[in-house]
Coordinates of N, CA and C in Angstrom, one line a residue:
M82 N -17.7 -15.8 -15.7 CA -17.2 -15.3 -14.6 C -15.3 -15.7 -14.6
Q83 N -14.8 -15.5 -15.9 CA -13.0 -16.2 -15.1 C -12.5 -16.1 -14.1
Q84 N -12.5 -18.0 -13.8 CA -11.6 -17.6 -12.0 C -10.1 -17.2 -12.7
K85 N -10.2 -16.3 -11.2 CA -8.9 -15.2 -11.3 C -8.0 -16.2 -11.1
I86 N -7.6 -17.2 -9.7 CA -6.8 -18.0 -10.0 C -6.7 -19.5 -10.2
A87 N -6.6 -20.5 -11.2 CA -6.9 -21.5 -11.8 C -6.6 -22.3 -10.9
D88 N -5.2 -22.8 -10.2 CA -4.7 -23.9 -9.3 C -3.8 -23.3 -8.8
D89 N -2.4 -24.4 -8.0 CA -1.4 -24.3 -7.6 C -0.2 -23.8 -8.5
F90 N -0.1 -23.7 -9.4 CA 0.5 -23.1 -10.5 C 0.3 -21.7 -10.7
D91 N -1.1 -21.6 -10.6 CA -1.0 -19.9 -10.4 C -0.4 -19.3 -8.7
L92 N -1.2 -19.7 -7.9 CA -0.3 -20.2 -6.4 C 1.2 -19.7 -6.6
R93 N 1.8 -20.5 -6.6 CA 2.8 -20.5 -7.1 C 3.7 -19.6 -7.5
I94 N 3.4 -19.0 -8.9 CA 3.3 -17.6 -9.5 C 4.1 -16.9 -8.8
L95 N 2.4 -16.5 -8.6 CA 2.3 -15.2 -7.9 C 3.1 -14.9 -6.2
R96 N 3.6 -16.5 -5.3 CA 4.5 -16.6 -4.5 C 5.9 -15.9 -5.1
E97 N 6.0 -16.9 -6.2 CA 7.8 -16.5 -6.9 C 7.6 -14.5 -7.2
L98 N 6.5 -14.1 -7.7 CA 6.6 -13.2 -8.0 C 7.0 -11.8 -7.2
R99 N 6.4 -12.6 -6.0 CA 5.7 -11.1 -4.9 C 7.3 -11.9 -4.3
D100 N 8.5 -12.8 -4.1 CA 9.1 -12.3 -3.5 C 10.3 -11.8 -3.7
D101 N 10.3 -12.0 -6.0 CA 11.6 -11.1 -6.9 C 10.6 -10.9 -8.1
A102 N 10.0 -10.0 -8.2 CA 9.5 -9.8 -9.3 C 9.8 -9.3 -10.3
R103 N 11.0 -9.2 -10.2 CA 12.1 -9.2 -11.7 C 12.6 -10.3 -12.3
I104 N 11.9 -11.9 -11.2 CA 13.1 -12.5 -12.4 C 12.3 -13.2 -13.6
T105 N 13.2 -13.4 -14.1 CA 13.2 -13.5 -15.9 C 11.9 -14.8 -16.1
N106 N 11.4 -14.7 -17.3 CA 9.9 -16.3 -17.2 C 10.4 -16.9 -16.8
N107 N 11.7 -17.0 -17.8 CA 13.0 -18.7 -18.1 C 13.3 -19.3 -16.7
E108 N 13.4 -18.4 -16.1 CA 14.2 -18.9 -13.9 C 12.4 -19.0 -13.5
L109 N 11.8 -18.1 -13.7 CA 9.8 -18.7 -13.0 C 9.7 -19.9 -13.6
A110 N 9.4 -20.0 -14.7 CA 8.7 -20.9 -15.5 C 9.7 -22.7 -14.5
E111 N 11.4 -22.4 -14.6 CA 11.8 -23.3 -13.8 C 11.4 -23.4 -12.1
R112 N 11.4 -22.3 -11.8 CA 10.6 -22.7 -10.0 C 9.5 -23.0 -10.4
I113 N 8.9 -23.1 -10.9 CA 7.2 -23.6 -10.6 C 7.2 -25.0 -11.1
G114 N 8.1 -25.4 -12.1 CA 7.7 -27.0 -12.8 C 6.5 -26.5 -14.5
L115 N 6.9 -25.4 -14.6 CA 6.0 -25.1 -15.9 C 7.1 -24.6 -17.6
S116 N 6.9 -24.8 -18.6 CA 7.4 -24.1 -19.7 C 7.7 -22.6 -19.4
P117 N 8.3 -22.3 -20.5 CA 8.3 -20.8 -20.0 C 7.1 -20.8 -21.0
S118 N 6.5 -20.3 -22.0 CA 5.4 -20.2 -22.5 C 4.5 -20.4 -21.9
P119 N 3.6 -21.5 -21.1 CA 2.3 -21.4 -20.7 C 2.7 -20.9 -19.6
C120 N 4.0 -20.8 -18.9 CA 4.4 -20.1 -17.5 C 3.5 -18.4 -17.9
L121 N 4.5 -17.8 -18.7 CA 4.5 -17.1 -19.3 C 2.2 -16.6 -19.6
R122 N 1.6 -17.3 -20.5 CA 0.8 -16.7 -21.0 C -0.5 -16.6 -19.3
R123 N 0.2 -17.6 -18.6 CA -0.5 -18.0 -16.9 C 0.2 -15.9 -16.3
V124 N 1.1 -15.7 -16.7 CA 1.6 -14.3 -15.4 C 0.7 -13.6 -16.2
R125 N 0.4 -13.7 -17.8 CA -0.2 -12.5 -18.3 C -1.4 -12.6 -17.9
R126 N -2.6 -13.6 -18.3 CA -4.0 -14.2 -17.4 C -4.0 -13.1 -16.6
L127 N -2.7 -13.0 -15.1 CA -3.3 -12.8 -14.1 C -2.9 -11.8 -13.9
E128 N -2.3 -10.5 -14.8 CA -2.0 -9.1 -15.2 C -3.7 -9.0 -16.1
E129 N -3.9 -9.5 -17.2 CA -5.4 -9.3 -17.2 C -6.4 -9.1 -16.6
T130 N -6.4 -10.1 -15.6 CA -8.1 -10.0 -14.6 C -7.3 -9.1 -13.6
G131 N -6.4 -8.9 -13.2 CA -6.0 -7.7 -12.3 C -6.1 -8.6 -10.9
V132 N -4.9 -9.9 -11.0 CA -4.5 -10.1 -10.1 C -3.5 -9.8 -9.2
I133 N -2.9 -9.7 -10.4 CA -1.7 -9.0 -10.4 C -2.2 -7.6 -11.0
R134 N -1.5 -6.3 -9.9 CA -1.8 -5.1 -10.4 C -0.8 -4.3 -10.6
G135 N 0.6 -4.8 -11.2 CA 1.7 -4.1 -10.7 C 2.8 -4.4 -10.7
Y136 N 4.0 -3.8 -10.8 CA 5.1 -4.2 -10.3 C 5.7 -2.5 -10.1
T137 N 6.2 -3.3 -8.9 CA 7.1 -1.8 -8.0 C 8.4 -1.8 -8.0
T138 N 9.2 -0.9 -7.1 CA 10.2 -1.0 -6.2 C 10.2 -0.9 -5.0
L139 N 10.6 -1.5 -4.0 CA 10.5 -0.8 -2.4 C 11.3 -0.2 -2.3
V140 N 12.2 0.5 -2.1 CA 13.2 1.8 -0.9 C 13.0 2.1 0.0
D141 N 14.3 2.1 0.3 CA 14.3 2.1 1.8 C 13.8 3.5 2.4
P142 N 12.7 3.8 2.6 CA 12.5 5.3 3.1 C 13.8 6.5 3.5
A143 N 14.8 5.7 4.6 CA 15.6 6.5 5.0 C 16.8 7.2 3.2
A144 N 16.6 6.8 2.3 CA 17.1 7.1 0.9 C 16.4 8.6 1.1
F145 N 15.6 8.6 1.9 CA 14.3 10.1 1.1 C 14.7 10.9 2.4
G146 N 15.7 10.8 3.5 CA 15.3 11.6 4.1 C 14.4 11.4 5.2
W147 N 13.5 9.6 5.5 CA 12.7 10.0 5.7 C 13.0 8.2 7.4
S148 N 13.0 8.7 8.7 CA 13.0 8.1 9.6 C 12.5 8.1 10.6
M149 N 11.7 8.5 10.5 CA 9.7 8.0 11.7 C 9.1 8.1 10.7
V150 N 8.8 6.7 11.5 CA 6.9 6.0 10.2 C 6.3 6.5 11.6
A151 N 4.9 7.1 11.3 CA 3.7 7.3 12.6 C 2.6 6.8 12.0
I152 N 1.5 6.0 13.0 CA 0.4 5.9 13.0 C -0.6 6.3 13.5
A153 N -1.1 7.5 12.6 CA -2.0 8.3 12.6 C -3.5 8.1 12.0
T154 N -4.7 8.1 13.3 CA -5.9 7.6 13.3 C -7.3 8.6 13.4
I155 N -7.8 8.7 12.3 CA -8.8 10.4 11.6 C -9.8 9.4 12.3
R156 N -10.6 10.7 12.8 CA -12.1 10.6 12.5 C -12.4 12.0 12.2
L157 N -13.3 12.3 11.3 CA -14.1 13.1 10.2 C -15.5 13.1 11.4
S158 N -15.5 14.5 10.6 CA -16.8 15.8 11.3 C -17.8 15.3 11.0
R159 N -18.2 14.6 9.9 CA -18.8 13.9 9.1 C -19.1 13.2 7.7
Q160 N -19.4 12.3 8.3 CA -18.7 10.9 6.6 C -20.1 10.9 6.2
N161 N -20.0 12.0 5.4 CA -20.9 12.4 4.3 C -19.8 12.3 2.7
E162 N -20.5 12.4 1.8 CA -20.3 11.9 0.5 C -19.0 13.1 0.3
D163 N -19.0 14.7 0.3 CA -18.5 15.5 0.1 C -17.0 15.4 1.0
E164 N -17.6 15.2 2.4 CA -16.4 14.8 3.6 C -15.1 14.2 2.8
I165 N -15.8 12.6 2.5 CA -15.1 11.8 2.1 C -14.2 12.1 1.1
V166 N -14.8 12.8 0.2 CA -14.3 12.5 -1.1 C -12.9 13.4 -0.7
M167 N -13.2 14.8 -0.4 CA -12.3 15.9 0.1 C -10.6 15.1 0.8
F168 N -11.4 14.4 1.8 CA -10.4 13.8 2.6 C -9.6 13.1 2.1
E169 N -9.8 12.1 0.8 CA -9.5 10.8 0.4 C -9.1 11.4 -1.1
E170 N -9.4 13.0 -1.5 CA -8.3 13.6 -2.6 C -7.0 14.0 -2.1
A171 N -7.5 14.4 -0.8 CA -6.5 15.4 -0.4 C -5.1 14.1 0.2
I172 N -5.6 13.0 0.8 CA -4.4 12.0 0.9 C -3.3 11.6 -0.3
R173 N -5.0 11.7 -1.1 CA -4.0 10.8 -2.1 C -2.9 11.4 -2.7
G174 N -2.7 12.9 -2.4 CA -1.4 14.1 -3.4 C 0.1 14.4 -2.4
W175 N -0.6 13.7 -0.6 CA 0.9 13.6 -0.1 C 2.0 12.5 -0.1
D176 N 3.0 13.2 -0.2 CA 4.1 11.8 -0.6 C 4.0 11.3 1.2
E177 N 4.1 12.4 2.3 CA 4.2 11.3 3.6 C 3.3 10.2 4.3
V178 N 2.5 10.1 3.3 CA 1.8 9.3 3.6 C 1.6 7.7 2.6
L179 N 2.0 7.1 3.3 CA 2.7 5.4 2.4 C 1.4 4.6 2.6
E180 N 0.3 4.4 3.0 CA -0.9 3.5 2.8 C -2.3 4.6 4.1
C181 N -3.5 4.4 3.8 CA -4.6 4.8 4.1 C -5.8 3.7 4.0
H182 N -6.0 3.5 5.2 CA -6.9 2.5 5.2 C -8.6 3.5 5.9
L183 N -9.5 3.2 4.8 CA -11.0 3.0 5.8 C -11.3 2.1 7.0
V184 N -11.6 2.3 7.5 CA -11.2 1.2 8.7 C -13.3 1.7 9.4
T185 N -13.4 0.5 10.1 CA -14.5 0.3 10.7 C -14.4 0.7 12.5
G186 N -15.0 1.2 13.5 CA -15.0 1.4 14.8 C -14.8 3.2 15.5
S187 N -14.5 3.5 16.1 CA -14.0 4.7 16.7 C -13.9 6.4 15.3
R188 N -13.1 5.4 15.0 CA -11.8 5.9 13.9 C -12.3 5.8 12.7
D189 N -12.3 7.0 11.7 CA -12.4 6.8 9.7 C -11.7 5.8 9.0
Y190 N -10.1 6.7 9.5 CA -8.5 6.5 8.7 C -8.2 5.6 9.9
V191 N -7.0 4.8 9.3 CA -5.7 4.9 9.9 C -4.4 5.0 8.4
L192 N -3.6 6.2 8.7 CA -2.6 6.3 8.1 C -1.2 6.2 8.5
K193 N 0.1 5.2 7.5 CA 0.6 5.4 8.3 C 1.8 6.5 6.9
V194 N 2.4 7.0 7.9 CA 3.2 8.4 7.6 C 4.4 8.2 7.5
V195 N 5.4 8.3 6.5 CA 7.0 8.4 7.8 C 7.0 10.1 7.4
T196 N 8.2 10.3 7.9 CA 9.2 11.3 8.4 C 10.5 11.7 8.0
G197 N 11.2 12.4 8.7 CA 12.3 12.7 8.9 C 12.6 12.4 10.1
N198 N 11.6 13.3 11.0 CA 11.3 13.9 12.7 C 10.5 14.2 13.0
L199 N 10.1 14.1 14.7 CA 9.4 15.2 14.7 C 8.9 16.1 14.7
E200 N 9.3 17.2 14.0 CA 9.2 18.1 14.0 C 8.7 18.4 12.5
Q201 N 8.9 17.0 11.5 CA 8.3 17.2 10.1 C 6.8 16.7 10.3
Y202 N 7.0 15.6 11.3 CA 5.7 15.1 11.8 C 4.7 16.8 12.3
E203 N 5.0 16.5 13.2 CA 4.2 17.9 13.4 C 3.4 19.0 12.6
R204 N 4.6 19.5 11.2 CA 4.4 20.2 9.9 C 3.5 20.1 9.7
F205 N 3.3 18.1 9.2 CA 2.9 17.9 8.4 C 1.2 17.3 9.0
I206 N 1.0 17.9 10.0 CA 0.2 17.5 10.4 C -0.8 18.9 11.0
K207 N 0.7 19.8 11.3 CA -0.5 21.1 10.9 C -0.7 21.8 9.4
E208 N 0.3 21.3 8.6 CA -0.2 22.3 7.8 C -1.1 21.2 6.4
K209 N -1.6 19.5 6.5 CA -1.9 19.0 5.9 C -3.2 19.0 6.5
I210 N -3.1 17.9 7.0 CA -4.3 17.3 7.8 C -5.2 18.0 8.7
A211 N -4.8 18.8 9.4 CA -5.4 19.8 10.1 C -6.1 21.2 10.0
R212 N -5.4 21.2 8.3 CA -5.7 22.2 8.0 C -7.5 21.7 6.7
L213 N -7.2 20.6 6.9 CA -8.8 19.9 6.2 C -9.6 20.5 7.2
K214 N -11.1 20.5 6.9 CA -12.7 20.9 7.4 C -12.8 19.8 8.1
C215 N -12.9 18.5 7.3 CA -13.4 17.7 7.4 C -12.4 16.6 8.4
V216 N -11.4 17.3 9.3 CA -11.3 15.9 10.4 C -11.5 16.6 11.6
A217 N -11.7 15.7 12.8 CA -12.5 16.1 14.1 C -11.3 16.1 14.3
S218 N -10.7 14.8 14.1 CA -9.0 14.6 15.1 C -8.4 13.6 14.9
I219 N -7.6 13.8 15.2 CA -6.2 13.2 15.2 C -5.7 12.8 16.5
E220 N -5.5 11.3 16.2 CA -4.6 10.3 17.4 C -3.3 10.1 16.6
T221 N -2.4 9.8 17.5 CA -0.7 9.2 16.4 C -0.1 8.6 17.6
S222 N 0.4 7.7 16.8 CA 1.0 6.1 17.8 C 2.5 6.5 17.2
F223 N 3.7 6.4 17.1 CA 5.2 6.5 16.7 C 5.8 5.0 16.6
V224 N 5.5 4.9 15.8 CA 6.9 3.2 15.5 C 8.0 3.4 16.6
M225 N 8.1 3.0 17.0 CA 9.1 2.3 18.2 C 10.5 1.7 17.0
N226 N 9.6 0.2 16.3 CA 10.3 -1.0 15.9 C 9.6 -1.6 15.2
T227 N 9.9 -2.4 14.1 CA 8.8 -2.6 12.7 C 9.5 -4.2 12.8
I228 N 8.2 -5.4 13.0 CA 8.9 -6.5 13.6 C 9.0 -7.4 12.1
K229 N 7.2 -7.1 11.8 CA 7.5 -7.5 10.5 C 6.2 -6.9 9.4
E230 N 7.3 -6.7 8.0 CA 6.4 -6.6 6.9 C 6.9 -6.6 6.1
R231 N 5.9 -6.8 5.0 CA 5.6 -8.1 3.9 C 4.9 -7.0 2.9
R232 N 4.5 -6.9 1.9 CA 3.7 -6.8 0.8 C 3.7 -8.1 -0.1
L233 N 2.1 -7.6 -0.1 CA 1.6 -9.0 -1.6 C 1.7 -8.8 -2.6

């Protein structure tokens, strides 16, 4: 099995791309201390092995009219395969859900949800989450302030 992160150069590439994915290969190579060709080969290998899963644009949620962030914890009525599949397929289709994590403990899932206001969040819960027959309970905490937010 090929090692996914070979050395410190790979780690430096990942850090630079995490901070600025639009950096040119020449600039990236200069910052990490490699020539452009080996740098590009390393980036392509990191992409091919799945270490780099893709590139994205971080957009201010307010641009979509989303100013409220909620953390919702969900408990399913049963943790059987049908209910898990039903829940996860529904979640993948909802724009309001930025993140969904399967967790251990008394809850099954933790969601990061964005909406424009409390009324929209209530509508999201009533019209989407609560309509899933597999959902036994929902608890919500509203984010008052984000202290640190970073993507890997």
